[in-house]
Amino acid sequence: MINKPIEELTFTVFDTETTGMSPDKGSRLVEIAAVKIEPNLTLNLQNRFETLIDPCCDIPYQAYAVHGISRAMTKGKPKAEEVIPEFIGFVGDSIAIAHNAGFDCKFVYHTLDKCQHSHSFTKIIDTIGLARLAFP
């Protein structure tokens, strides 16, 4: 439970792009991006984290059709095992926000497990429930 007014909180809004639907079936991250919303609900576009990720595999056309990220764009970029611990550091103790957070977190946590990194989000808001309430 958070006992602070919303104006005093810091949020990190993030999204991932992937090669498929399940890291357990070999799908990989190809991009992660985040931006901070600072106290007083100030969006600071200078305080952001964004990087393409080399999945070390082909990107299926179905995934490319969704996000427009090609294998050529990711080749030679950092690996997920390098990027995700940095991303967790960027989030820090802020409240993470994602749309369909279960999907994004599945890939983040899978990568953290692979690199034996013990940190994860302490607080997360999934906006999919809010969207379903607002747009039934």
Short mmCIF file of C-alpha atoms in Angstrom, two decimals:
data_model
loop_
_atom_site.label_atom_id
_atom_site.label_comp_id
_atom_site.label_asym_id
_atom_site.label_seq_id
_atom_site.Cartn_x
_atom_site.Cartn_y
_atom_site.Cartn_z
CA MET A 1 0.00 0.00 0.00
CA ILE A 2 1.29 3.42 -0.94
CA ASN A 3 0.51 6.14 1.58
CA LYS A 4 1.52 9.19 -0.44
CA PRO A 5 -0.48 11.61 -2.55
CA ILE A 6 -0.21 10.82 -6.27
CA GLU A 7 1.58 14.15 -6.83
CA GLU A 8 4.52 12.90 -4.76
CA LEU A 9 4.99 9.64 -6.67
CA THR A 10 7.29 8.77 -9.55
CA PHE A 11 6.08 6.40 -12.28
CA THR A 12 7.91 4.61 -15.08
CA VAL A 13 5.73 3.86 -18.10
CA PHE A 14 7.23 1.12 -20.27
CA ASP A 15 6.59 -1.15 -23.23
CA THR A 16 8.36 -4.03 -24.92
CA GLU A 17 8.43 -5.40 -28.44
CA THR A 18 9.15 -9.07 -29.04
CA THR A 19 9.60 -11.79 -31.66
CA GLY A 20 6.52 -13.64 -30.43
CA MET A 21 4.15 -14.32 -27.58
CA SER A 22 6.05 -16.53 -25.13
CA PRO A 23 9.64 -16.47 -23.87
CA ASP A 24 9.14 -20.06 -22.70
CA LYS A 25 8.67 -21.05 -26.35
CA GLY A 26 11.73 -19.14 -27.59
CA SER A 27 10.30 -15.67 -28.24
CA ARG A 28 12.74 -12.86 -27.49
CA LEU A 29 12.76 -9.17 -26.71
CA VAL A 30 13.67 -6.82 -29.58
CA GLU A 31 13.02 -3.47 -27.88
CA ILE A 32 12.24 -1.96 -24.52
CA ALA A 33 11.38 1.68 -23.91
CA ALA A 34 10.35 3.65 -20.84
CA VAL A 35 9.75 7.21 -19.72
CA LYS A 36 9.51 8.67 -16.21
CA ILE A 37 6.55 10.60 -14.88
CA GLU A 38 8.01 12.59 -12.03
CA PRO A 39 6.36 14.14 -8.97
CA ASN A 40 3.52 16.55 -9.74
CA LEU A 41 2.77 14.22 -12.68
CA THR A 42 5.48 15.86 -14.79
CA LEU A 43 6.38 13.97 -17.96
CA ASN A 44 10.13 14.33 -18.47
CA LEU A 45 11.00 13.10 -21.96
CA GLN A 46 14.69 13.62 -21.20
CA ASN A 47 14.47 10.98 -18.46
CA ARG A 48 13.87 7.95 -20.64
CA PHE A 49 15.26 4.51 -21.38
CA GLU A 50 15.04 3.07 -24.86
CA THR A 51 17.02 0.51 -26.78
CA LEU A 52 16.75 -2.04 -29.51
CA ILE A 53 17.80 -5.52 -28.39
CA ASP A 54 19.55 -8.19 -30.45
CA PRO A 55 17.36 -11.30 -30.15
CA CYS A 56 20.11 -13.40 -31.78
CA CYS A 57 17.49 -14.95 -34.05
CA ASP A 58 15.27 -14.10 -36.98
CA ILE A 59 12.23 -11.90 -36.36
CA PRO A 60 9.11 -13.58 -37.76
CA TYR A 61 7.13 -11.56 -40.29
CA GLN A 62 4.06 -11.61 -38.00
CA ALA A 63 6.07 -9.83 -35.28
CA TYR A 64 7.67 -7.42 -37.76
CA ALA A 65 4.18 -6.54 -39.05
CA VAL A 66 3.19 -5.48 -35.51
CA HIS A 67 6.21 -3.39 -34.52
CA GLY A 68 8.19 -2.73 -37.70
CA ILE A 69 11.50 -3.83 -36.17
CA SER A 70 13.64 -5.91 -38.53
CA ARG A 71 16.54 -8.25 -37.88
CA ALA A 72 18.85 -5.77 -39.62
CA MET A 73 17.83 -3.09 -37.10
CA THR A 74 18.65 -5.30 -34.10
CA LYS A 75 21.82 -7.02 -35.30
CA GLY A 76 24.77 -5.94 -33.15
CA LYS A 77 22.61 -4.21 -30.53
CA PRO A 78 22.98 -5.18 -26.85
CA LYS A 79 21.59 -8.53 -25.72
CA ALA A 80 18.57 -8.69 -23.39
CA GLU A 81 20.76 -10.01 -20.58
CA GLU A 82 22.72 -6.74 -20.72
CA VAL A 83 19.75 -4.42 -21.17
CA ILE A 84 17.18 -5.71 -18.69
CA PRO A 85 19.27 -5.28 -15.51
CA GLU A 86 19.95 -1.69 -16.66
CA PHE A 87 16.23 -1.21 -17.25
CA ILE A 88 15.40 -2.49 -13.75
CA GLY A 89 17.92 0.04 -12.41
CA PHE A 90 16.21 2.78 -14.41
CA VAL A 91 12.81 1.86 -12.94
CA GLY A 92 14.34 1.83 -9.45
CA ASP A 93 11.73 2.22 -6.73
CA SER A 94 9.26 4.05 -8.96
CA ILE A 95 5.88 2.54 -9.79
CA ALA A 96 6.05 0.71 -13.13
CA ILE A 97 3.12 1.11 -15.53
CA ALA A 98 2.45 -1.01 -18.62
CA HIS A 99 -0.51 -1.89 -20.80
CA ASN A 100 -0.98 -5.65 -20.55
CA ALA A 101 1.82 -5.72 -17.99
CA GLY A 102 1.63 -9.49 -17.64
CA PHE A 103 2.95 -9.85 -21.19
CA ASP A 104 5.79 -7.35 -20.79
CA CYS A 105 6.75 -8.61 -17.33
CA LYS A 106 6.84 -12.21 -18.56
CA PHE A 107 9.72 -11.27 -20.90
CA VAL A 108 11.48 -9.03 -18.36
CA TYR A 109 11.33 -11.68 -15.61
CA HIS A 110 12.38 -14.46 -18.01
CA THR A 111 15.49 -12.45 -18.90
CA LEU A 112 16.22 -11.66 -15.25
CA ASP A 113 16.02 -15.39 -14.46
CA LYS A 114 18.41 -16.19 -17.33
CA CYS A 115 21.03 -13.79 -16.03
CA GLN A 116 20.36 -14.74 -12.39
CA HIS A 117 19.39 -11.20 -11.47
CA SER A 118 17.26 -11.10 -8.35
CA HIS A 119 15.61 -7.70 -8.72
CA SER A 120 12.16 -7.12 -10.17
CA PHE A 121 9.42 -4.54 -9.92
CA THR A 122 8.16 -3.82 -6.44
CA LYS A 123 5.04 -1.99 -7.63
CA ILE A 124 3.30 -2.24 -11.00
CA ILE A 125 0.08 -0.91 -12.50
CA ASP A 126 -1.49 -2.66 -15.49
CA THR A 127 -3.56 -0.22 -17.55
CA ILE A 128 -5.43 -2.94 -19.43
CA GLY A 129 -8.00 -3.18 -16.64
CA LEU A 130 -8.47 0.58 -16.68
CA ALA A 131 -8.92 0.53 -20.46
CA ARG A 132 -11.56 -2.19 -20.19
CA LEU A 133 -13.47 -0.11 -17.65
CA ALA A 134 -13.22 3.05 -19.75
CA PHE A 135 -13.98 1.34 -23.07
CA PRO A 136 -16.23 -1.68 -22.38
#
